[in-house]
Short mmCIF file of C-alpha atoms and ligand atoms in Angstrom, two decimals:
data_model
loop_
_atom_site.label_atom_id
_atom_site.label_comp_id
_atom_site.label_asym_id
_atom_site.label_seq_id
_atom_site.Cartn_x
_atom_site.Cartn_y
_atom_site.Cartn_z
CA MET G 1 -113.79 229.16 -231.69
CA THR G 2 -116.70 231.28 -232.96
CA GLU G 3 -118.92 229.86 -235.67
CA THR G 4 -119.57 231.88 -238.82
CA PRO G 5 -122.54 234.20 -238.30
CA THR G 6 -124.52 232.86 -241.23
CA GLY G 7 -123.34 229.36 -240.44
CA ALA G 8 -123.22 228.10 -244.05
CA ILE G 9 -119.88 226.45 -243.34
CA PRO G 10 -118.83 226.15 -239.70
CA ALA G 11 -115.68 228.17 -238.95
CA ARG G 12 -113.64 225.11 -237.99
CA GLU G 13 -114.32 223.61 -241.42
CA LEU G 14 -113.88 226.90 -243.22
CA ILE G 15 -110.33 227.35 -241.94
CA ARG G 16 -109.41 223.82 -243.00
CA LEU G 17 -110.38 224.32 -246.66
CA SER G 18 -107.56 224.53 -249.15
CA ALA G 19 -107.13 227.94 -250.78
CA ALA G 20 -108.40 226.50 -254.09
CA ASP G 21 -111.48 225.10 -252.37
CA LEU G 22 -112.14 228.34 -250.53
CA ALA G 23 -111.72 230.29 -253.79
CA ASN G 24 -114.32 228.05 -255.47
CA ARG G 25 -116.78 228.47 -252.62
CA LEU G 26 -116.29 232.24 -252.62
CA ALA G 27 -116.96 232.34 -256.36
CA ALA G 28 -120.05 230.15 -255.92
CA GLY G 29 -121.37 232.44 -253.16
CA GLU G 30 -121.40 229.65 -250.56
CA VAL G 31 -119.34 231.74 -248.19
CA THR G 32 -118.17 235.34 -248.08
CA SER G 33 -114.62 236.57 -247.81
CA VAL G 34 -115.54 238.45 -244.63
CA GLU G 35 -116.71 235.17 -243.06
CA ALA G 36 -113.54 233.36 -244.09
CA THR G 37 -111.25 236.22 -243.05
CA GLN G 38 -113.04 236.55 -239.70
CA ALA G 39 -112.77 232.79 -239.14
CA TYR G 40 -109.01 232.99 -239.64
CA LEU G 41 -108.71 236.06 -237.40
CA ASP G 42 -110.66 234.17 -234.71
CA ARG G 43 -108.37 231.18 -235.10
CA ILE G 44 -105.34 233.46 -234.70
CA ALA G 45 -106.90 234.94 -231.56
CA ASP G 46 -107.56 231.41 -230.24
CA VAL G 47 -104.22 229.72 -230.81
CA ASP G 48 -101.49 232.25 -231.52
CA GLY G 49 -101.10 234.21 -228.29
CA GLY G 50 -100.31 233.34 -224.70
CA GLU G 51 -97.49 231.43 -223.14
CA ARG G 52 -98.01 228.27 -225.14
CA GLY G 53 -99.45 229.93 -228.21
CA VAL G 54 -98.04 229.22 -231.67
CA ASN G 55 -96.62 232.78 -231.93
CA ALA G 56 -96.70 232.64 -235.71
CA PHE G 57 -97.75 236.28 -236.03
CA LEU G 58 -95.76 239.37 -235.09
CA HIS G 59 -98.54 241.66 -236.26
CA VAL G 60 -102.21 241.02 -237.05
CA ASN G 61 -103.80 243.27 -239.64
CA ALA G 62 -107.48 242.64 -238.82
CA GLU G 63 -109.04 245.91 -239.86
CA GLU G 64 -107.41 246.15 -243.28
CA ALA G 65 -107.91 242.43 -244.00
CA LEU G 66 -111.63 242.71 -243.26
CA ALA G 67 -111.91 245.87 -245.37
CA VAL G 68 -110.37 244.10 -248.38
CA ALA G 69 -112.62 241.09 -247.75
CA ALA G 70 -115.69 243.36 -247.63
CA GLU G 71 -114.63 245.03 -250.87
CA VAL G 72 -114.36 241.65 -252.63
CA ASP G 73 -117.76 240.59 -251.26
CA ALA G 74 -119.34 243.84 -252.48
CA ILE G 75 -117.89 243.39 -255.98
CA ARG G 76 -119.11 239.79 -256.06
CA ALA G 77 -122.57 240.82 -254.85
CA THR G 78 -122.99 243.25 -257.73
CA GLY G 79 -122.18 240.47 -260.22
CA GLY G 80 -121.49 241.46 -263.80
CA GLU G 81 -118.20 242.42 -265.33
CA ALA G 82 -116.45 243.62 -262.17
CA ALA G 83 -117.19 240.32 -260.42
CA GLY G 84 -116.05 238.39 -263.48
CA ALA G 85 -112.79 240.32 -263.55
CA LEU G 86 -111.89 239.35 -259.97
CA HIS G 87 -108.76 237.24 -259.61
CA GLU G 88 -109.27 233.55 -258.85
CA LEU G 89 -107.81 234.04 -255.35
CA ALA G 90 -109.71 237.29 -254.63
CA GLY G 91 -110.93 237.18 -251.05
CA VAL G 92 -108.61 234.34 -250.00
CA PRO G 93 -106.55 235.56 -247.02
CA ILE G 94 -102.78 235.33 -246.77
CA ALA G 95 -100.03 235.84 -244.17
CA ILE G 96 -96.70 237.49 -245.01
CA LYS G 97 -93.23 236.74 -243.65
CA ASP G 98 -92.08 239.84 -241.82
CA LEU G 99 -89.04 240.19 -244.04
CA ILE G 100 -91.23 241.50 -246.87
CA VAL G 101 -92.11 245.18 -246.69
CA THR G 102 -95.70 246.35 -246.49
CA VAL G 103 -97.23 249.80 -246.34
CA GLY G 104 -99.56 250.24 -243.36
CA GLN G 105 -98.06 247.47 -241.25
CA PRO G 106 -94.74 247.28 -239.42
CA THR G 107 -91.83 245.29 -240.89
CA THR G 108 -89.31 244.08 -238.30
CA ALA G 109 -87.30 241.32 -240.05
CA GLY G 110 -87.53 239.63 -236.64
CA SER G 111 -85.01 242.17 -235.34
CA LYS G 112 -84.99 244.79 -232.59
CA ILE G 113 -83.11 247.07 -234.95
CA LEU G 114 -86.29 247.53 -237.03
CA GLU G 115 -88.78 247.56 -234.17
CA GLY G 116 -91.59 250.00 -235.01
CA TRP G 117 -90.29 250.67 -238.53
CA HIS G 118 -92.84 251.12 -241.31
CA SER G 119 -91.87 250.80 -244.95
CA PRO G 120 -92.82 253.71 -247.19
CA TYR G 121 -93.40 251.31 -250.09
CA ASP G 122 -94.83 247.87 -250.84
CA ALA G 123 -92.73 244.93 -252.08
CA THR G 124 -93.65 243.94 -255.64
CA VAL G 125 -95.18 240.68 -254.41
CA ILE G 126 -97.35 242.68 -252.01
CA LYS G 127 -98.52 244.95 -254.84
CA ARG G 128 -99.53 241.82 -256.76
CA ILE G 129 -101.35 240.36 -253.76
CA ARG G 130 -103.20 243.62 -253.28
CA ALA G 131 -104.06 243.71 -257.00
CA ALA G 132 -105.52 240.21 -256.64
CA LYS G 133 -107.51 241.51 -253.63
CA MET G 134 -106.26 238.91 -251.18
CA PRO G 135 -106.80 240.09 -247.57
CA ILE G 136 -103.44 240.28 -245.73
CA LEU G 137 -103.93 238.75 -242.26
CA GLY G 138 -100.62 239.99 -240.87
CA LYS G 139 -96.86 239.54 -240.67
CA THR G 140 -95.25 236.30 -239.54
CA ASN G 141 -92.35 235.53 -237.25
CA LEU G 142 -88.87 234.59 -238.48
CA ASP G 143 -85.29 234.20 -237.39
CA GLU G 144 -83.69 237.65 -237.26
CA PHE G 145 -83.00 238.75 -240.87
CA ALA G 146 -83.87 235.18 -241.93
CA MET G 147 -80.74 233.73 -240.32
CA GLY G 148 -81.61 230.39 -238.79
CA SER G 149 -83.40 227.08 -239.10
CA SER G 150 -85.68 227.17 -236.07
CA THR G 151 -87.21 230.68 -235.67
CA GLU G 152 -85.51 230.74 -232.26
CA HIS G 153 -83.27 233.60 -233.41
CA SER G 154 -86.28 235.92 -233.63
CA ALA G 155 -85.99 238.92 -231.30
CA TYR G 156 -89.71 238.40 -230.54
CA GLY G 157 -89.64 234.88 -229.12
CA PRO G 158 -89.75 231.56 -230.98
CA THR G 159 -92.68 230.21 -232.96
CA ARG G 160 -93.95 226.80 -231.80
CA ASN G 161 -94.55 223.85 -234.08
CA PRO G 162 -98.31 223.12 -234.21
CA TRP G 163 -97.53 219.36 -234.23
CA ASP G 164 -95.77 219.62 -230.89
CA LEU G 165 -95.64 222.95 -229.10
CA ASP G 166 -92.28 222.13 -227.54
CA ARG G 167 -90.62 221.75 -230.92
CA ILE G 168 -89.27 224.17 -233.51
CA PRO G 169 -91.34 224.99 -236.63
CA GLY G 170 -88.20 225.23 -238.76
CA GLY G 171 -86.70 228.46 -239.97
CA SER G 172 -86.21 231.02 -240.86
CA GLY G 173 -89.82 231.11 -242.05
CA GLY G 174 -91.25 229.18 -239.09
CA GLY G 175 -94.00 231.75 -238.60
CA SER G 176 -95.40 231.39 -242.13
CA ALA G 177 -95.23 227.57 -242.04
CA ALA G 178 -96.74 227.31 -238.54
CA ALA G 179 -99.53 229.75 -239.43
CA VAL G 180 -100.54 227.58 -242.38
CA ALA G 181 -100.13 224.30 -240.44
CA ALA G 182 -102.19 225.59 -237.49
CA PHE G 183 -105.01 226.74 -239.82
CA GLU G 184 -104.33 230.39 -238.98
CA ALA G 185 -103.98 231.17 -242.70
CA PRO G 186 -104.63 229.20 -245.88
CA LEU G 187 -101.59 230.68 -247.62
CA ALA G 188 -98.42 232.54 -246.72
CA LEU G 189 -95.33 234.02 -248.29
CA GLY G 190 -91.84 233.04 -247.24
CA THR G 191 -88.29 233.72 -248.37
CA ASP G 192 -85.70 231.04 -249.04
CA THR G 193 -81.96 231.78 -249.04
CA GLY G 194 -80.79 228.32 -248.04
CA GLY G 195 -84.01 226.48 -247.24
CA SER G 196 -86.16 228.85 -245.19
CA ILE G 197 -89.35 228.03 -247.06
CA ARG G 198 -88.74 224.33 -247.68
CA GLN G 199 -87.33 223.19 -244.32
CA PRO G 200 -90.15 224.83 -242.28
CA GLY G 201 -92.56 223.21 -244.73
CA ALA G 202 -90.98 219.83 -244.07
CA VAL G 203 -91.14 219.99 -240.28
CA THR G 204 -94.67 221.40 -240.10
CA GLY G 205 -96.28 219.13 -242.70
CA THR G 206 -96.96 221.92 -245.20
CA VAL G 207 -95.97 222.70 -248.79
CA GLY G 208 -93.25 225.27 -249.52
CA VAL G 209 -91.68 226.33 -252.78
CA LYS G 210 -88.45 228.14 -253.61
CA PRO G 211 -89.00 229.37 -257.17
CA THR G 212 -86.31 229.67 -259.83
CA TYR G 213 -83.98 232.54 -258.94
CA GLY G 214 -85.25 235.66 -260.71
CA SER G 215 -88.73 234.33 -261.42
CA VAL G 216 -90.31 236.12 -258.44
CA SER G 217 -89.28 239.71 -257.76
CA ARG G 218 -87.11 240.30 -254.69
CA TYR G 219 -87.98 244.00 -254.68
CA GLY G 220 -89.06 244.74 -251.12
CA ALA G 221 -87.71 241.55 -249.55
CA ILE G 222 -85.14 242.78 -247.02
CA ALA G 223 -81.94 241.33 -248.47
CA MET G 224 -79.99 238.69 -246.59
CA ALA G 225 -77.83 237.26 -249.40
CA SER G 226 -79.02 238.79 -252.67
CA SER G 227 -77.64 236.13 -254.99
CA LEU G 228 -79.44 233.37 -253.04
CA ASP G 229 -82.70 234.96 -251.75
CA GLN G 230 -86.07 234.08 -253.31
CA ILE G 231 -89.64 234.81 -252.22
CA GLY G 232 -92.01 231.87 -252.56
CA PRO G 233 -95.35 230.33 -251.56
CA VAL G 234 -96.32 228.41 -248.42
CA SER G 235 -99.56 226.40 -248.43
CA ARG G 236 -101.30 223.17 -247.41
CA THR G 237 -101.53 221.74 -250.93
CA VAL G 238 -99.35 221.70 -254.03
CA LEU G 239 -102.10 223.26 -256.17
CA ASP G 240 -102.45 226.13 -253.67
CA SER G 241 -98.75 226.92 -253.98
CA ALA G 242 -99.04 226.91 -257.78
CA LEU G 243 -101.97 229.34 -257.59
CA LEU G 244 -100.07 231.69 -255.30
CA HIS G 245 -96.82 231.34 -257.26
CA GLN G 246 -98.70 232.51 -260.33
CA VAL G 247 -99.96 235.61 -258.48
CA ILE G 248 -96.52 236.71 -257.30
CA GLY G 249 -94.33 235.64 -260.24
CA GLY G 250 -93.36 237.36 -263.48
CA HIS G 251 -91.00 240.07 -264.63
CA ASP G 252 -90.40 243.14 -262.50
CA PRO G 253 -88.34 246.09 -263.75
CA PHE G 254 -87.59 246.99 -260.10
CA ASP G 255 -85.48 243.84 -259.66
CA SER G 256 -82.37 243.81 -261.86
CA THR G 257 -82.12 240.01 -261.59
CA SER G 258 -85.75 239.46 -262.65
CA LEU G 259 -86.18 237.05 -265.55
CA PRO G 260 -87.80 238.63 -268.60
CA GLU G 261 -89.84 235.58 -269.64
CA PRO G 262 -92.77 234.19 -267.64
CA LEU G 263 -92.69 230.56 -266.48
CA ALA G 264 -94.91 227.89 -268.01
CA ASP G 265 -98.44 227.57 -266.57
CA LEU G 266 -97.86 226.27 -263.02
CA VAL G 267 -101.51 225.69 -262.17
CA ALA G 268 -102.04 223.64 -265.31
CA ALA G 269 -98.96 221.60 -264.35
CA ALA G 270 -100.38 220.96 -260.87
CA ARG G 271 -103.61 219.76 -262.48
CA MET G 272 -101.94 217.54 -265.06
CA GLY G 273 -102.27 214.43 -262.92
CA ASN G 274 -99.61 212.13 -264.33
CA VAL G 275 -95.91 211.41 -264.13
CA GLU G 276 -95.79 208.63 -266.67
CA GLY G 277 -92.47 208.43 -268.45
CA MET G 278 -90.83 211.08 -266.28
CA ARG G 279 -87.32 210.37 -265.06
CA ILE G 280 -86.93 211.09 -261.38
CA GLY G 281 -83.39 211.15 -260.01
CA ILE G 282 -82.44 210.17 -256.47
CA ILE G 283 -79.43 212.23 -255.42
CA LYS G 284 -76.99 209.74 -253.96
CA GLU G 285 -75.39 212.32 -251.67
CA LEU G 286 -78.69 213.57 -250.21
CA HIS G 287 -80.03 210.62 -248.29
CA GLY G 288 -78.83 207.65 -246.29
CA GLU G 289 -76.08 208.33 -243.79
CA GLY G 290 -76.90 211.23 -241.46
CA TYR G 291 -80.63 211.09 -242.23
CA GLN G 292 -83.05 209.95 -239.52
CA PRO G 293 -84.30 206.38 -240.25
CA GLY G 294 -87.96 207.49 -240.25
CA VAL G 295 -87.12 210.20 -242.78
CA GLU G 296 -85.40 207.63 -244.97
CA ASN G 297 -88.37 205.24 -244.72
CA ARG G 298 -90.90 207.87 -245.81
CA PHE G 299 -88.56 208.90 -248.63
CA ASN G 300 -88.40 205.32 -249.90
CA GLU G 301 -92.19 205.05 -249.77
CA SER G 302 -92.54 208.11 -251.96
CA LEU G 303 -90.13 206.58 -254.47
CA ASP G 304 -92.28 203.43 -254.59
CA LEU G 305 -95.43 205.45 -255.21
CA LEU G 306 -93.84 207.39 -258.04
CA ARG G 307 -92.45 204.21 -259.56
CA ASN G 308 -95.90 202.59 -259.44
CA ALA G 309 -97.36 205.69 -261.10
CA GLY G 310 -95.14 205.11 -264.13
CA ALA G 311 -92.11 207.29 -263.39
CA THR G 312 -88.63 205.90 -263.94
CA ILE G 313 -86.45 206.22 -260.87
CA VAL G 314 -82.76 206.70 -261.61
CA GLU G 315 -79.82 207.42 -259.33
CA VAL G 316 -77.63 210.45 -259.92
CA SER G 317 -74.48 211.57 -258.19
CA CYS G 318 -73.68 215.16 -257.29
CA PRO G 319 -70.24 214.78 -255.72
CA ASN G 320 -69.72 218.50 -255.08
CA PHE G 321 -72.84 218.79 -252.93
CA GLN G 322 -70.68 217.77 -249.98
CA TYR G 323 -69.00 221.20 -250.20
CA ALA G 324 -72.25 223.15 -250.69
CA LEU G 325 -72.90 223.83 -247.01
CA GLY G 326 -69.35 225.12 -246.50
CA ALA G 327 -69.56 227.35 -249.57
CA TYR G 328 -72.97 228.66 -248.52
CA TYR G 329 -71.69 229.63 -245.06
CA LEU G 330 -69.04 231.82 -246.73
CA ILE G 331 -71.11 233.34 -249.55
CA MET G 332 -74.23 233.99 -247.47
CA PRO G 333 -72.44 235.80 -244.56
CA SER G 334 -70.30 237.74 -247.05
CA GLU G 335 -73.36 239.09 -248.82
CA ALA G 336 -75.24 239.55 -245.54
CA SER G 337 -72.40 241.57 -244.01
CA SER G 338 -72.65 243.97 -246.91
CA ASN G 339 -76.48 244.04 -247.05
CA LEU G 340 -76.82 244.67 -243.31
CA ALA G 341 -74.37 247.60 -243.32
CA LYS G 342 -77.32 249.90 -244.02
CA PHE G 343 -78.71 249.34 -240.52
CA ASP G 344 -76.57 252.07 -239.03
CA GLY G 345 -78.80 253.96 -236.63
CA VAL G 346 -79.17 256.76 -239.15
CA ARG G 347 -81.43 255.56 -241.92
CA PHE G 348 -83.82 252.98 -240.43
CA GLY G 349 -85.44 252.08 -237.13
CA LEU G 350 -83.49 251.98 -233.89
CA ARG G 351 -80.93 254.59 -232.84
CA VAL G 352 -78.91 254.09 -229.68
CA LEU G 353 -76.61 256.86 -228.43
CA PRO G 354 -73.29 255.91 -226.81
CA GLU G 355 -73.29 256.19 -223.03
CA ASP G 356 -70.29 258.53 -222.90
CA PRO G 357 -69.14 261.31 -225.21
CA PRO G 358 -67.95 261.90 -227.83
CA LEU G 359 -71.10 261.65 -229.92
CA THR G 360 -69.64 260.67 -233.28
CA ILE G 361 -71.47 258.92 -236.10
CA GLU G 362 -69.22 255.86 -235.75
CA ARG G 363 -70.02 255.57 -232.06
CA VAL G 364 -73.80 255.93 -232.65
CA MET G 365 -73.51 253.24 -235.32
CA ALA G 366 -71.59 250.92 -233.02
CA ALA G 367 -73.97 251.41 -230.09
CA THR G 368 -77.03 250.89 -232.31
CA ARG G 369 -75.70 247.73 -233.94
CA ALA G 370 -74.42 246.34 -230.63
CA SER G 371 -77.84 246.54 -229.02
CA GLY G 372 -80.04 246.16 -232.12
CA PHE G 373 -78.62 242.94 -233.59
CA GLY G 374 -78.83 239.52 -231.96
CA ASP G 375 -75.98 237.03 -231.57
CA GLU G 376 -76.55 235.04 -234.77
CA VAL G 377 -76.66 238.18 -236.92
CA LYS G 378 -73.47 239.47 -235.32
CA ARG G 379 -71.80 236.08 -235.82
CA ARG G 380 -72.57 236.15 -239.53
CA ILE G 381 -71.57 239.79 -240.03
CA ILE G 382 -68.21 239.04 -238.41
CA LEU G 383 -67.78 235.86 -240.47
CA GLY G 384 -68.69 237.64 -243.72
CA THR G 385 -66.51 240.64 -243.04
CA TYR G 386 -63.60 238.33 -242.33
CA ALA G 387 -64.15 236.27 -245.49
CA LEU G 388 -64.22 239.43 -247.60
CA SER G 389 -61.19 241.06 -246.03
CA ALA G 390 -57.99 241.62 -248.02
CA GLY G 391 -55.72 238.60 -247.72
CA TYR G 392 -58.62 236.17 -247.10
CA TYR G 393 -60.91 237.09 -249.99
CA ASP G 394 -59.40 234.61 -252.48
CA ALA G 395 -58.91 231.84 -249.96
CA TYR G 396 -62.46 231.94 -248.61
CA TYR G 397 -64.91 233.92 -250.73
CA GLY G 398 -63.12 233.07 -253.99
CA SER G 399 -62.98 229.35 -253.22
CA ALA G 400 -66.64 229.33 -252.21
CA GLN G 401 -67.59 230.89 -255.54
CA LYS G 402 -65.68 228.14 -257.33
CA VAL G 403 -67.58 225.50 -255.35
CA ARG G 404 -70.77 227.26 -256.36
CA THR G 405 -69.87 226.73 -260.01
CA LEU G 406 -69.12 223.05 -259.33
CA VAL G 407 -72.52 222.61 -257.64
CA GLN G 408 -74.17 224.19 -260.69
CA ARG G 409 -72.29 221.75 -262.95
CA ASP G 410 -73.43 218.83 -260.81
CA PHE G 411 -77.02 219.96 -261.33
CA ASP G 412 -76.47 220.33 -265.09
CA ALA G 413 -75.10 216.79 -265.30
CA ALA G 414 -77.89 215.38 -263.11
CA PHE G 415 -80.58 217.04 -265.21
CA GLU G 416 -79.22 215.29 -268.31
CA GLN G 417 -80.22 212.04 -266.66
CA ALA G 418 -83.39 213.09 -264.85
CA ASP G 419 -86.29 215.52 -265.40
CA VAL G 420 -86.72 216.11 -261.68
CA LEU G 421 -84.52 215.28 -258.69
CA ILE G 422 -85.81 214.03 -255.34
CA SER G 423 -84.46 213.92 -251.77
CA PRO G 424 -85.67 214.30 -248.22
CA THR G 425 -86.06 218.06 -247.51
CA ALA G 426 -84.32 217.91 -244.14
CA PRO G 427 -82.23 215.21 -242.45
CA THR G 428 -84.43 215.09 -239.33
CA THR G 429 -87.90 215.91 -238.11
CA ALA G 430 -88.53 218.93 -235.87
CA PHE G 431 -86.15 219.06 -232.92
CA ARG G 432 -86.94 220.42 -229.47
CA LEU G 433 -86.88 224.13 -228.77
CA GLY G 434 -83.47 224.96 -227.33
CA GLU G 435 -81.86 221.72 -228.51
CA LYS G 436 -79.52 223.27 -231.08
CA LEU G 437 -79.59 226.90 -230.04
CA ASP G 438 -76.08 226.88 -228.60
CA ASP G 439 -74.60 224.82 -231.41
CA PRO G 440 -74.55 226.88 -234.62
CA LEU G 441 -72.92 224.11 -236.65
CA ALA G 442 -75.63 221.58 -235.72
CA MET G 443 -78.21 224.21 -236.66
CA TYR G 444 -76.55 224.86 -240.04
CA LEU G 445 -76.70 221.13 -240.91
CA ASN G 446 -80.49 221.30 -241.21
CA ASP G 447 -80.07 222.87 -244.62
CA VAL G 448 -77.70 220.33 -246.10
CA ALA G 449 -80.31 219.18 -248.64
CA THR G 450 -81.87 222.54 -249.44
CA ILE G 451 -78.79 224.77 -249.94
CA PRO G 452 -77.56 223.33 -253.29
CA ALA G 453 -80.71 224.68 -255.04
CA ASN G 454 -80.00 228.23 -253.82
CA LEU G 455 -76.36 228.05 -254.92
CA ALA G 456 -77.49 227.00 -258.40
CA GLY G 457 -80.64 229.14 -258.64
CA VAL G 458 -82.83 226.12 -259.45
CA PRO G 459 -86.37 225.71 -258.06
CA GLY G 460 -87.29 223.37 -255.20
CA LEU G 461 -90.57 222.26 -253.63
CA SER G 462 -91.13 220.49 -250.31
CA LEU G 463 -94.30 218.52 -249.65
CA PRO G 464 -95.47 216.40 -246.71
CA GLY G 465 -94.21 212.84 -247.06
CA GLY G 466 -95.74 211.24 -243.96
CA LEU G 467 -94.78 210.86 -240.33
CA ALA G 468 -91.49 209.44 -239.06
CA ASP G 469 -91.88 206.09 -237.32
CA GLU G 470 -89.80 207.00 -234.28
CA ASP G 471 -91.46 210.28 -233.31
CA GLY G 472 -94.66 210.65 -235.35
CA LEU G 473 -93.52 214.01 -236.71
CA PRO G 474 -93.77 215.29 -240.30
CA VAL G 475 -91.18 214.37 -242.92
CA GLY G 476 -90.67 216.51 -246.02
CA ILE G 477 -89.95 215.31 -249.54
CA GLN G 478 -88.02 217.72 -251.75
CA LEU G 479 -88.33 217.94 -255.53
CA LEU G 480 -85.82 219.92 -257.61
CA ALA G 481 -86.03 220.95 -261.26
CA PRO G 482 -83.84 222.82 -263.75
CA ALA G 483 -84.01 226.63 -263.74
CA ARG G 484 -87.29 227.93 -265.23
CA GLU G 485 -88.86 224.43 -265.07
CA ASP G 486 -90.84 225.12 -261.88
CA ALA G 487 -93.87 223.60 -263.62
CA ARG G 488 -92.28 220.15 -263.32
CA LEU G 489 -92.23 220.49 -259.54
CA TYR G 490 -95.95 221.12 -259.46
CA ARG G 491 -96.68 218.30 -261.87
CA VAL G 492 -94.76 215.68 -259.88
CA GLY G 493 -95.61 217.23 -256.51
CA ALA G 494 -99.36 217.14 -257.11
CA VAL G 495 -99.27 213.51 -258.23
CA LEU G 496 -97.16 212.43 -255.26
CA GLU G 497 -99.37 214.39 -252.88
CA SER G 498 -102.48 212.72 -254.20
CA LEU G 499 -100.96 209.22 -254.01
CA LEU G 500 -99.76 209.85 -250.46
CA GLU G 501 -103.13 211.23 -249.38
CA GLN G 502 -104.84 208.17 -250.82
CA SER G 503 -102.55 205.99 -248.77
CA TRP G 504 -103.30 207.98 -245.59
CA GLY G 505 -107.01 208.38 -246.26
CA GLY G 506 -106.83 212.20 -246.16
CA PRO G 507 -104.54 215.19 -245.74
CA MET G 508 -101.61 214.70 -243.39
CA LEU G 509 -102.47 217.76 -241.29
CA ASP G 510 -105.68 215.97 -240.21
CA ARG G 511 -103.37 213.76 -238.19
CA ALA G 512 -101.64 216.49 -236.18
CA PRO G 513 -102.40 215.63 -232.55
CA ALA G 514 -101.67 219.06 -231.12
CA LEU G 515 -103.95 220.63 -233.73
CA ALA G 516 -107.03 218.68 -232.79
CA SER G 517 -108.85 220.69 -230.14
CA THR G 518 -111.43 218.84 -228.05
CA ALA G 519 -114.18 220.57 -230.01
CA ASP G 520 -112.87 219.13 -233.24
CA SER G 521 -114.03 215.81 -234.55
CA VAL G 522 -110.93 214.88 -236.50
CA ASP G 523 -111.36 211.29 -237.63
CA SER G 524 -109.26 209.49 -235.06
CA SER G 525 -109.11 206.36 -237.22
CA ALA G 526 -106.86 208.32 -239.57
CA VAL G 527 -104.39 208.91 -236.76
CA THR G 528 -101.55 206.47 -237.08
CA ALA G 529 -98.83 205.78 -234.58
CA ALA G 530 -98.39 209.47 -233.80
CA PRO G 531 -97.77 209.89 -230.08
CA ASN G 532 -99.64 212.77 -228.51
CA HIS G 533 -97.23 215.66 -228.38
CA GLY G 534 -97.45 218.85 -226.40
CA GLY G 535 -100.67 220.66 -225.70
CA SER G 536 -103.80 220.74 -227.75
CA LEU G 537 -104.74 223.50 -230.14
N1 LIG L 1 -81.23 228.19 -242.37
C1 LIG L 1 -80.43 228.83 -243.37
C2 LIG L 1 -79.60 229.90 -242.74
O1 LIG L 1 -79.61 229.98 -241.56
C3 LIG L 1 -81.31 229.37 -244.46
C4 LIG L 1 -81.89 230.69 -244.15
C5 LIG L 1 -82.82 231.16 -245.23
O2 LIG L 1 -83.11 230.44 -246.17
N2 LIG L 1 -83.23 232.39 -245.08
O3 LIG L 1 -78.91 230.63 -243.37
#
């Protein structure tokens, strides 16, 4: 890795700073945005490519990122009003899940059908990131159209988990989570329809947040299931997610489901520093049987820490959560089958002509979709079309919508007894690449704990909860709050994060064996029982 030219902060330290820390140092003039952006671009060049590279990025946007960084540095250098008016995160780089459209860079949705396609407009969240002058490092890998839990359904090859290069980084937003975990970006954006921000966060040891439905604009996020999709932050710390959430959130007239009122101050909540008197509810149905013992152990430790910090732990029951996964896998494919109808070989991206005449529009459409979509996307389009067809609509789609209401009622009842709910984010740690690829049902089970929040529209946050005893891999802890109460997630999340880090003697990512290159002097005394996985980054 190259050192920063001026050498104020060595590049390997620079890329490990939290976004908040980097922002402070930029404001104090200790480092420039060009130095930080270049350090991240160098890191991407070092670890992302090649046969055993992380493959978090589908596109790197070096020139534009450096130009934005230089602009921020120039404004800062002049001082005065313009410098004072800069956003807190100005100059802090970010990576974007390639489901979110961006002018000047390709957007593929992880699919061959959009290969080479450029959006003529920016998503609202991208406009806000540009307004804050955050350099965009590039676009990150994902399962095709965000359908998956491992990033293996990407048409551009899987992303590797920086903790163990032979394991999955979660999905569908594995690229964003891996980029942040491998110190290729301090921040990223993801989208979460059933867990695609939180589950990748859990298995890569990073923080991921699914905001309240409607609190972050979906305008410009290629729709998978519109009633479930949310854009949200990916970061290494809870405070960093709060900072980014505040940049991207707020009303947007371009999204008809956008909430009119802003959320409470998320950054202030992350800085509050106490959970005394808060009632935290363990969801009986979302732990125990079916959860890996090491996941359960770390979950129990987090409960102890919160209890010691003055929170009251209560148990709540959400009996209808057992039907949530089934309902999700009817509602999501139904909406997806409709949303993906627009990829017809006429309007966007790929066009494949049928081999034999006649050359009709239907035959062009069929040939394009047959070769442009991967197996998982086809599976879900077929499932959704079936569930919506006359004669099955009431039995499948209608029943699933009823279950959705029951899940919402379970949440309402649970939030009468608790301010925040808590569960493991995922039932297991990262599995091996290929392990569940041929077993869609096993793959779908990864989201058993994350899906209820999407069905109900409530916010959820996943933070690193330690390493599982049996495999030394990251475990995620999920917090859930009532709709519009995202601030509670940051308040409890930041306290739990700080208690956990005290118990480990530092951030969990410092203990990732595959991340520690030989040139790095990661404090080996902080490394616990983690076996050495995969290659070294
Ligand atoms: N893994 C889930 C699915 O495959 C969730 C996807 C998502 O949140 N985008 O549908």
